[in-house]
Coordinates of C-alpha atoms and ligand atoms in Angstrom, one line a residue:
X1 CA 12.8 0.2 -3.6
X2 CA 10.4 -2.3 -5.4
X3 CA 7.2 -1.0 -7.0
X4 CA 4.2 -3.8 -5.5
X5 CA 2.2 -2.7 -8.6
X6 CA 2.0 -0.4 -11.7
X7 CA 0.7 0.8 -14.7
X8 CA 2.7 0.3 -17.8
X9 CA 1.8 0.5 -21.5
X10 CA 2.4 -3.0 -21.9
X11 CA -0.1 -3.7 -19.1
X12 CA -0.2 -4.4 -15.1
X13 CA 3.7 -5.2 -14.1
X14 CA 3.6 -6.8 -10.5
X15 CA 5.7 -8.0 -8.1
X16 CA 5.5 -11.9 -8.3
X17 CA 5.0 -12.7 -4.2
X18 CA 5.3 -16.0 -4.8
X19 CA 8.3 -16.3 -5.9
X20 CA 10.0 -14.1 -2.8
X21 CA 12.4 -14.0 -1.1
X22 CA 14.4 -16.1 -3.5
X23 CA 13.5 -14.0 -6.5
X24 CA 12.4 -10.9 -7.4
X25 CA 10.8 -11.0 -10.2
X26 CA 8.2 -8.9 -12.2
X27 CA 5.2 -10.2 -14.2
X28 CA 3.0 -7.7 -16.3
X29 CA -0.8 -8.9 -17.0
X30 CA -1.7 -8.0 -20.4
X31 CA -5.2 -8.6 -19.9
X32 CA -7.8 -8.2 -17.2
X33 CA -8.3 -12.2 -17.1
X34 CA -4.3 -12.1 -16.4
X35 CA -4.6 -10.0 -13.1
X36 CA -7.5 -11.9 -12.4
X37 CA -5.7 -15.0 -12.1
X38 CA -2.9 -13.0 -10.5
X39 CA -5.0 -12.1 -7.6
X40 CA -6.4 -16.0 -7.1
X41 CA -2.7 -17.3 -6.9
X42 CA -1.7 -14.5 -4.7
X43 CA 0.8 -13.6 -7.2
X44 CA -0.7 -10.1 -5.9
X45 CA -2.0 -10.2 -2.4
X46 CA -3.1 -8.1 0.6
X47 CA -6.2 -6.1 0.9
X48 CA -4.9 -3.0 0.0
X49 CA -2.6 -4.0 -2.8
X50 CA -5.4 -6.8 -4.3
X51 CA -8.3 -3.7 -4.3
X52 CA -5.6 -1.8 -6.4
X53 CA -4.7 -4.9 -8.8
X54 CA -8.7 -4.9 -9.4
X55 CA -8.9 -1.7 -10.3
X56 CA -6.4 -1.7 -12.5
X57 CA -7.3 -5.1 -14.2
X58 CA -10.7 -3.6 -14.9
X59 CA -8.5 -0.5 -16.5
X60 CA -6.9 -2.9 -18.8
X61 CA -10.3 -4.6 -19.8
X62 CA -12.1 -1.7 -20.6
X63 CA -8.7 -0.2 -22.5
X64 CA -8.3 -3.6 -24.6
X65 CA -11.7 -3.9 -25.7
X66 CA -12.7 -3.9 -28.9
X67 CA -16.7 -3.1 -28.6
X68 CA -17.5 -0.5 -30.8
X69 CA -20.7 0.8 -28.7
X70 CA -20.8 2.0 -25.6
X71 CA -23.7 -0.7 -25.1
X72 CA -21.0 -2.7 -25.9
X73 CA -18.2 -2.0 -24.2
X74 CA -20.7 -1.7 -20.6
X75 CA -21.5 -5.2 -21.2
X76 CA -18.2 -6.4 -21.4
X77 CA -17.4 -4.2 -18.9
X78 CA -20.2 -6.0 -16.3
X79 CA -18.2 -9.3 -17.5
X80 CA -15.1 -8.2 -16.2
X81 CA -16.5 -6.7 -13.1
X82 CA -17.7 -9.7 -11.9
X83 CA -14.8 -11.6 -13.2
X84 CA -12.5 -9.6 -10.9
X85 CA -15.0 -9.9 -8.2
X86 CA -15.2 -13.9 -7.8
X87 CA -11.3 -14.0 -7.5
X88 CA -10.9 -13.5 -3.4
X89 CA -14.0 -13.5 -1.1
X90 CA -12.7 -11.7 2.2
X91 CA -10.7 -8.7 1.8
X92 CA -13.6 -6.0 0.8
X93 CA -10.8 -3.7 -0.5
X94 CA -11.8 -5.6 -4.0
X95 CA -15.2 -5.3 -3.9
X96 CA -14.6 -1.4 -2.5
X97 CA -12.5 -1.0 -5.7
X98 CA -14.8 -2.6 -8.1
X99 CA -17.6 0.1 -6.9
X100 CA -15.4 3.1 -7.3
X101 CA -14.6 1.8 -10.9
X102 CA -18.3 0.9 -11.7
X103 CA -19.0 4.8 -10.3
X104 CA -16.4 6.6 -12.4
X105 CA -17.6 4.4 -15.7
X106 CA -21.4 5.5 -14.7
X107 CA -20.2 9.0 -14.0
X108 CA -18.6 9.5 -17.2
X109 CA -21.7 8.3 -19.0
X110 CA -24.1 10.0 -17.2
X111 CA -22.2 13.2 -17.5
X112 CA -22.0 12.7 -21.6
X113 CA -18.1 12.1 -21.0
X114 CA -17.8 16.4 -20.0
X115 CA -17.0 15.9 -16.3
X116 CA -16.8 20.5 -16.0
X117 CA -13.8 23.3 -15.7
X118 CA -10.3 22.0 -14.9
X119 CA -10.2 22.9 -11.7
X120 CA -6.1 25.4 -11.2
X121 CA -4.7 22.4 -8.8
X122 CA -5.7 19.7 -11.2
X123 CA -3.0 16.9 -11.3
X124 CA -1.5 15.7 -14.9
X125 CA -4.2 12.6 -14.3
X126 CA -7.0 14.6 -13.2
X127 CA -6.6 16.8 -16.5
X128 CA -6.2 13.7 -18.8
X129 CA -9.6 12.8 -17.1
X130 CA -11.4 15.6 -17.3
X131 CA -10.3 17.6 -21.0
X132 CA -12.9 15.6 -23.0
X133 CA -15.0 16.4 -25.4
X134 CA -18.6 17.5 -24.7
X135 CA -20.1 16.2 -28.2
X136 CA -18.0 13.5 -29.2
X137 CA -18.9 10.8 -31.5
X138 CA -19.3 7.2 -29.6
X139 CA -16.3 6.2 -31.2
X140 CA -14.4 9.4 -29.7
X141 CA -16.3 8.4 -26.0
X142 CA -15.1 5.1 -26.0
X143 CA -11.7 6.7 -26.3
X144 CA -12.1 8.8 -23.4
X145 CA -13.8 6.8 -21.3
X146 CA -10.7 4.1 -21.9
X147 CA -8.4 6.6 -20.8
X148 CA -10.7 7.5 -17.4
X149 CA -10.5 4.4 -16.8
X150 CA -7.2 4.0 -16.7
X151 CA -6.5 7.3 -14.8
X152 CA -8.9 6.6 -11.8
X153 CA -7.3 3.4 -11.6
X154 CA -3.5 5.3 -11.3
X155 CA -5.2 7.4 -8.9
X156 CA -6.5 4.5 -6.5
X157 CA -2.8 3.5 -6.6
X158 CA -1.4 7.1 -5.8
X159 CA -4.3 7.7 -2.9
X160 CA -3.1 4.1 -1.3
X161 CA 0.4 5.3 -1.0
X162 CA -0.7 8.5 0.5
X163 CA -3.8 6.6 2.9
X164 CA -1.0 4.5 4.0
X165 CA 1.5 6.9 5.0
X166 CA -1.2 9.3 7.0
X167 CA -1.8 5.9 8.8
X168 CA 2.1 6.0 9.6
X169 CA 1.6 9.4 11.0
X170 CA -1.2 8.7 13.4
X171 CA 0.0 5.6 14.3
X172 CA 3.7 6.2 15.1
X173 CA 2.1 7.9 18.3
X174 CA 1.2 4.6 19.7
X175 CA 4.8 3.1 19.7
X176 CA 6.8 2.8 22.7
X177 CA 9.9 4.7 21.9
X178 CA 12.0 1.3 21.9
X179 CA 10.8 -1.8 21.9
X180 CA 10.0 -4.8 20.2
X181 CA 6.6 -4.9 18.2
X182 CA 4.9 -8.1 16.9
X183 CA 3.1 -8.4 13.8
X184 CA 1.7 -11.3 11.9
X185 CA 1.4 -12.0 8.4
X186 CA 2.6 -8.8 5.9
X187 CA 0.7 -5.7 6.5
X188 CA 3.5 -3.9 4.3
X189 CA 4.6 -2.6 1.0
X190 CA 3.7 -5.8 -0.7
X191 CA 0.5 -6.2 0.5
X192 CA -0.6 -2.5 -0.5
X193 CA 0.2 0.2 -2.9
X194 CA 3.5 0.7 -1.1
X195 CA 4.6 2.0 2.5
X196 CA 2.2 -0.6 4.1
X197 CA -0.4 -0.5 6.8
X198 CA 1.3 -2.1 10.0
X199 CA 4.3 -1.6 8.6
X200 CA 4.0 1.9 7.9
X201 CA 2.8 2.7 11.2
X202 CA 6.4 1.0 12.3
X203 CA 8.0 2.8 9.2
X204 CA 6.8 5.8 10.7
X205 CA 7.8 5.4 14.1
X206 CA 11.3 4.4 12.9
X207 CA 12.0 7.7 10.7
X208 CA 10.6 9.5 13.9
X209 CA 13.8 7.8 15.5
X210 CA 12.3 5.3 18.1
X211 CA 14.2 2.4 18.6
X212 CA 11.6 -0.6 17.1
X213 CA 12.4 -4.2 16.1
X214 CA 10.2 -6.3 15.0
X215 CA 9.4 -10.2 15.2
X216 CA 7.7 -11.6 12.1
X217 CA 5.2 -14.3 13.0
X218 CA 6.4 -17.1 9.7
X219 CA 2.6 -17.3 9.2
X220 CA 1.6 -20.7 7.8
X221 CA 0.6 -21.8 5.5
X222 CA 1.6 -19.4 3.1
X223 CA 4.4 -18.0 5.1
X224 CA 3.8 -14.2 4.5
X225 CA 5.7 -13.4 7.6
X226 CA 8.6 -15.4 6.6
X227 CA 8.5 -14.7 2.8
X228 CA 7.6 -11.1 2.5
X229 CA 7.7 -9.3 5.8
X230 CA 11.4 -10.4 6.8
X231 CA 12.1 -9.7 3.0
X232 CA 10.7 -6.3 2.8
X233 CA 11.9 -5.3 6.7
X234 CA 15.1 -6.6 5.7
X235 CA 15.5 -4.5 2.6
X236 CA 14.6 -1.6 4.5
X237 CA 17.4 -1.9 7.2
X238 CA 14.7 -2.3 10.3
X239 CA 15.7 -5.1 12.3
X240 CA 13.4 -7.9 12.1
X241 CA 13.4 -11.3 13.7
X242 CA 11.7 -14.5 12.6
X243 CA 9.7 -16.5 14.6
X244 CA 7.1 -19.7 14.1
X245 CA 3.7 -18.7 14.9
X246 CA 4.0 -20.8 17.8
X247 CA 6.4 -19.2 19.7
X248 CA 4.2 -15.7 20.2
X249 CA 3.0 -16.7 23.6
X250 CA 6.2 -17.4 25.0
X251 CA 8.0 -13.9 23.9
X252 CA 5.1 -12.3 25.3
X253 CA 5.4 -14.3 29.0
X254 CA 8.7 -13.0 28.7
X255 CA 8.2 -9.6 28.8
X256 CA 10.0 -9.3 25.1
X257 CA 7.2 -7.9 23.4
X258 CA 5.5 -4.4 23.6
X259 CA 2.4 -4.3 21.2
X260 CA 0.9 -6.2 18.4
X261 CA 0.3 -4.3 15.4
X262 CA -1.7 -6.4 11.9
X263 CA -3.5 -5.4 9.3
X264 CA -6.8 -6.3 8.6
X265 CA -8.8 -7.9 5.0
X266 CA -12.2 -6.9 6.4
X267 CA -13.6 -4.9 9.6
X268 CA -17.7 -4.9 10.3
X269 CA -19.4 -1.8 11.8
X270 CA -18.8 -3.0 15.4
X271 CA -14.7 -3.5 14.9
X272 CA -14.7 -7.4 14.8
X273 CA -11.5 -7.6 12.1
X274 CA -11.1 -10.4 9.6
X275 CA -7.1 -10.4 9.0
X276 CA -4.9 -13.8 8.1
X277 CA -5.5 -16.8 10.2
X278 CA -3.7 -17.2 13.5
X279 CA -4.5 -13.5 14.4
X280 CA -6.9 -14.2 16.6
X281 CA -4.6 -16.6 18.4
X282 CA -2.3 -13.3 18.8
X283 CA -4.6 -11.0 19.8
X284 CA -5.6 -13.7 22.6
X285 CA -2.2 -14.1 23.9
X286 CA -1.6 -10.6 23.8
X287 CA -5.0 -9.6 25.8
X288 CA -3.7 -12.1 28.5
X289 CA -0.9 -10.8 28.3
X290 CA -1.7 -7.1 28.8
X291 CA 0.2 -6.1 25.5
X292 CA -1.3 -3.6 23.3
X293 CA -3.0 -4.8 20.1
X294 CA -3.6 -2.8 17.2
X295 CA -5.1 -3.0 13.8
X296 CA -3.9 -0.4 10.9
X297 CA -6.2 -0.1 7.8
X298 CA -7.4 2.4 5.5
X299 CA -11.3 3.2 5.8
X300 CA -11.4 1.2 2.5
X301 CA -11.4 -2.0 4.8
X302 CA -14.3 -0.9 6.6
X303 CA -17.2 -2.6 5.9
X304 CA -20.0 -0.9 7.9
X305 CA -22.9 -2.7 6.0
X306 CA -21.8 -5.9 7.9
X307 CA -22.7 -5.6 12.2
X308 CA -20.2 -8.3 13.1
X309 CA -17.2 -10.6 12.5
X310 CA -20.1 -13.4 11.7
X311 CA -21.6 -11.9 8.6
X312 CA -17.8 -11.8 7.1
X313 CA -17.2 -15.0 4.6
X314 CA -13.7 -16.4 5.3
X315 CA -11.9 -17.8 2.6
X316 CA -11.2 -21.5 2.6
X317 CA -7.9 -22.0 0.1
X318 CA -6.3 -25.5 -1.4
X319 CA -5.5 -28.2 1.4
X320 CA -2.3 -28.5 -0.6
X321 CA -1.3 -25.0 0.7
X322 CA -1.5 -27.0 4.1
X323 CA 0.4 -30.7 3.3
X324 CA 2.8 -29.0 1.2
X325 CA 5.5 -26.9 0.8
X326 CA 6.9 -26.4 -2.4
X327 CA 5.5 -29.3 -3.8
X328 CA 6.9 -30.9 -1.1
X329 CA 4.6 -33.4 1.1
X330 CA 5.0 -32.5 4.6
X331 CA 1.9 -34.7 6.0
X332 CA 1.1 -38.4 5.2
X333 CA -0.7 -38.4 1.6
X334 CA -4.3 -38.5 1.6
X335 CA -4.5 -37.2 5.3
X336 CA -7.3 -34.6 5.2
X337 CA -6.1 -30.6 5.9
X338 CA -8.2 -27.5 6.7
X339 CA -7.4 -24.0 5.5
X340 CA -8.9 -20.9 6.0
X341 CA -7.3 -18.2 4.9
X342 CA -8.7 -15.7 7.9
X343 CA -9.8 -15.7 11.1
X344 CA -12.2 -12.9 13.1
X345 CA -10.6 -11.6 16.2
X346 CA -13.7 -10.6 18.1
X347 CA -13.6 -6.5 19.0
X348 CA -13.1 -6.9 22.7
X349 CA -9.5 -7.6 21.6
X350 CA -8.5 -4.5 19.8
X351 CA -6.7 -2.0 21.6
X352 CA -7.4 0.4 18.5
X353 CA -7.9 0.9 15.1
X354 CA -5.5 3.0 13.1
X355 CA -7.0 4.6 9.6
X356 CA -5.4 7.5 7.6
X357 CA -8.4 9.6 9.5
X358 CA -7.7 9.0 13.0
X359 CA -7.5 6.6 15.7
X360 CA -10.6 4.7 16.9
X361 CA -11.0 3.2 19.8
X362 CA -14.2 1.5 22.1
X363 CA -17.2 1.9 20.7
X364 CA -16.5 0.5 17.6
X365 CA -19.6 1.0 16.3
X366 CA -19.5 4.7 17.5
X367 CA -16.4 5.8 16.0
X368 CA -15.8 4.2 13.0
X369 CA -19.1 5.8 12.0
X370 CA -17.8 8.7 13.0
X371 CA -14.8 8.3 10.6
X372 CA -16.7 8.2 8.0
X373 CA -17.9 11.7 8.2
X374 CA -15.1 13.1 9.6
Ligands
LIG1 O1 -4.0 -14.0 2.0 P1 -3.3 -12.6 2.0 O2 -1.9 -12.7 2.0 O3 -3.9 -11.7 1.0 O4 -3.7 -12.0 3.4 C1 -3.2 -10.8 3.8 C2 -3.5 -10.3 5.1 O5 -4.2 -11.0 5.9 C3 -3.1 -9.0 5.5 O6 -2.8 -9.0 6.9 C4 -4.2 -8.0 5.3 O7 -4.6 -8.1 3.9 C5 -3.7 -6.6 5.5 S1 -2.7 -6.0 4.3 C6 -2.3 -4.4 4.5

């Protein structure tokens, strides 16, 4: 099986998505600037998997740096935050990961770089972290805070993998025991640490021996569906069917389809859920339709300080991404394109949300509060 993303010595080695299905082929960022421009060309992409590529490029800032003062090394490290930051505006997974790193590198100062005891169940990572020196010089702290750093970025990774296979478990539940199950753009292995959000929920309910297929929506413009879904499905032996995006309607009149399953880049307090454009089309069709819909994501994706869909900004990529394909014109030159990246499918639509803590359902803004604290 592929690794989307890891650590190396040499740097951040990443799948290159672009480049699938007709390569596979690995690129490794040697610096955070690198990942950075990774994430904007969606060498690395999905919510999960682009909140894991920022961690990790900050990792491999703070671990290259040459300041010789913490002062130093904070202020570079600010740089590089906000770097990261101004790649991708809608999947909050980023933003989500740049806090977690920003509260390790304050918790390591503000503790003097002694973070207590090894605890008996402490993991390899956890004891690199925490066997440091209580009165180091700043030279030694700048040491170990490069290797925390480094380890609480590994463990974002490690938790994604195991956030996304706890989603699999509650979510398998919801699948009919054979059937056919849409899902648009890739909620998979590629677009997270590994396993996948909707597709682990289908990964689950397939090693729990239900009879699923899926049909891939292609997903223009950047043909996720068709690129990386069928790819990764494919690879996996789970049957998988391609279909345009404009064919959804019809399979569902049809009775062919069972439930919807997508990720999801960004969900506000009251369950309106930001995911690739076209999703909203989908969830339309499958209300009128009386098919399930349901959206898989870790809480990570949650954004509670947003009310609704409204207050989430939508990225709007290249107009090339629309006229083109593969350098390719595929519209008269000069004729103007749209292209946001993500649409809002309004709450209403949502059957359920699927997170690694449960299943919420209507009210929204009830119980994914709830989840929070559960
Ligand atoms: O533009 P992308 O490819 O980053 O968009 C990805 C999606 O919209 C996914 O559905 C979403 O991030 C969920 S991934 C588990």
């Amino acid at each position: 099986m592929f690794k989307t993303i890891e650590w190396t010595d040499e740097g951040v080695r990443m799948i290159d998505q672009t480049r699938l299905p007709a390569e596979e082929v690995y690129l490794t960022c040697r610096d955070y600037q690198e990942v950075a421009e990774a994430i904007r060309s969606m060498v690395i992409r999905g919510a999960p998997a682009i909140g894991v590529a920022a961690a990790m490029g900050i990792a491999l800032g703070v671990k290259k740096s040459a300041a010789k003062s913490l002062k130093d090394l904070r202020a570079e490290f600010e740089t590089m935050c906000d770097t990261i930051s101004k790649t991708r505006p809608t999947a909050v997974n980023l933003f989500w990961a740049v806090k977690r790193m920003r509260g390790a590198f304050e918790d390591f100062l503000t503790s003097g770089g002694y973070l207590g005891k090894v605890p008996e169940d402490a993991s390899d990572l956890d004891r690199v972290a925490l066997m440091i020196p209580r009165d180091g010089s700043e030279a030694d702290m700048i040491v170990a805070l490069k290797s925390r750093m480094v380890v609480e970025a590994q463990r974002i990774l490690a938790e994604d993998i195991a956030i996304n296979e706890a989603m699999g478990r509650h979510g398998a539940a919801l699948l009919p025991e054979a059937g056919t199950i849409l899902t648009h753009c890739n909620a998979g292995a590629l677009a997270t640490g590994g396993y996948g959000t909707a597709l682990g929920v289908i990964r689950a309910a397939v090693s729990q021996g239900k009879a699923i297929q899926v049909f891939a929506d292609e997903t223009r413009p950047f043909l996720q569906g068709a690129r990386l879904t069928a790819w990764e499905l494919a690879k996996d032996g789970i049957p998988v069917t391609l279909i345009t995006d404009n064919m959804a309607g019809h399979f569902m009149k049809q009775g062919q389809i069972q439930a919807v399953i997508v990720g999801a880049d960004r969900i506000a307090a009251n369950g309106d859920t930001a995911n690739k454009i076209g999703t909203y089309t989908v969830a339309v069709l499958a209300h009128e339709n009386r098919i399930p819909f349901y959206v898989a994501a870790p809480l990570s994706t949650i954004d509670l300080s947003l009310s609704c869909g409204d207050q989430i900004p939508i990225e709007e990529r290249s107009q090339r991404e629309v006229t083109h394909l593969k350098g390719v014109a595929i519209a008269p030159q000069d004729v103007p394109a749209r292209h946001p990246a993500f649409d809002v499918t309004p709450h209403r639509y949502l059957t359920a949300i699927i997170t690694e803590r449960g299943i919420a359902r209507e009210p929204y803004t009830e119980s994914l509060k709830a989840l929070f604290t559960a």
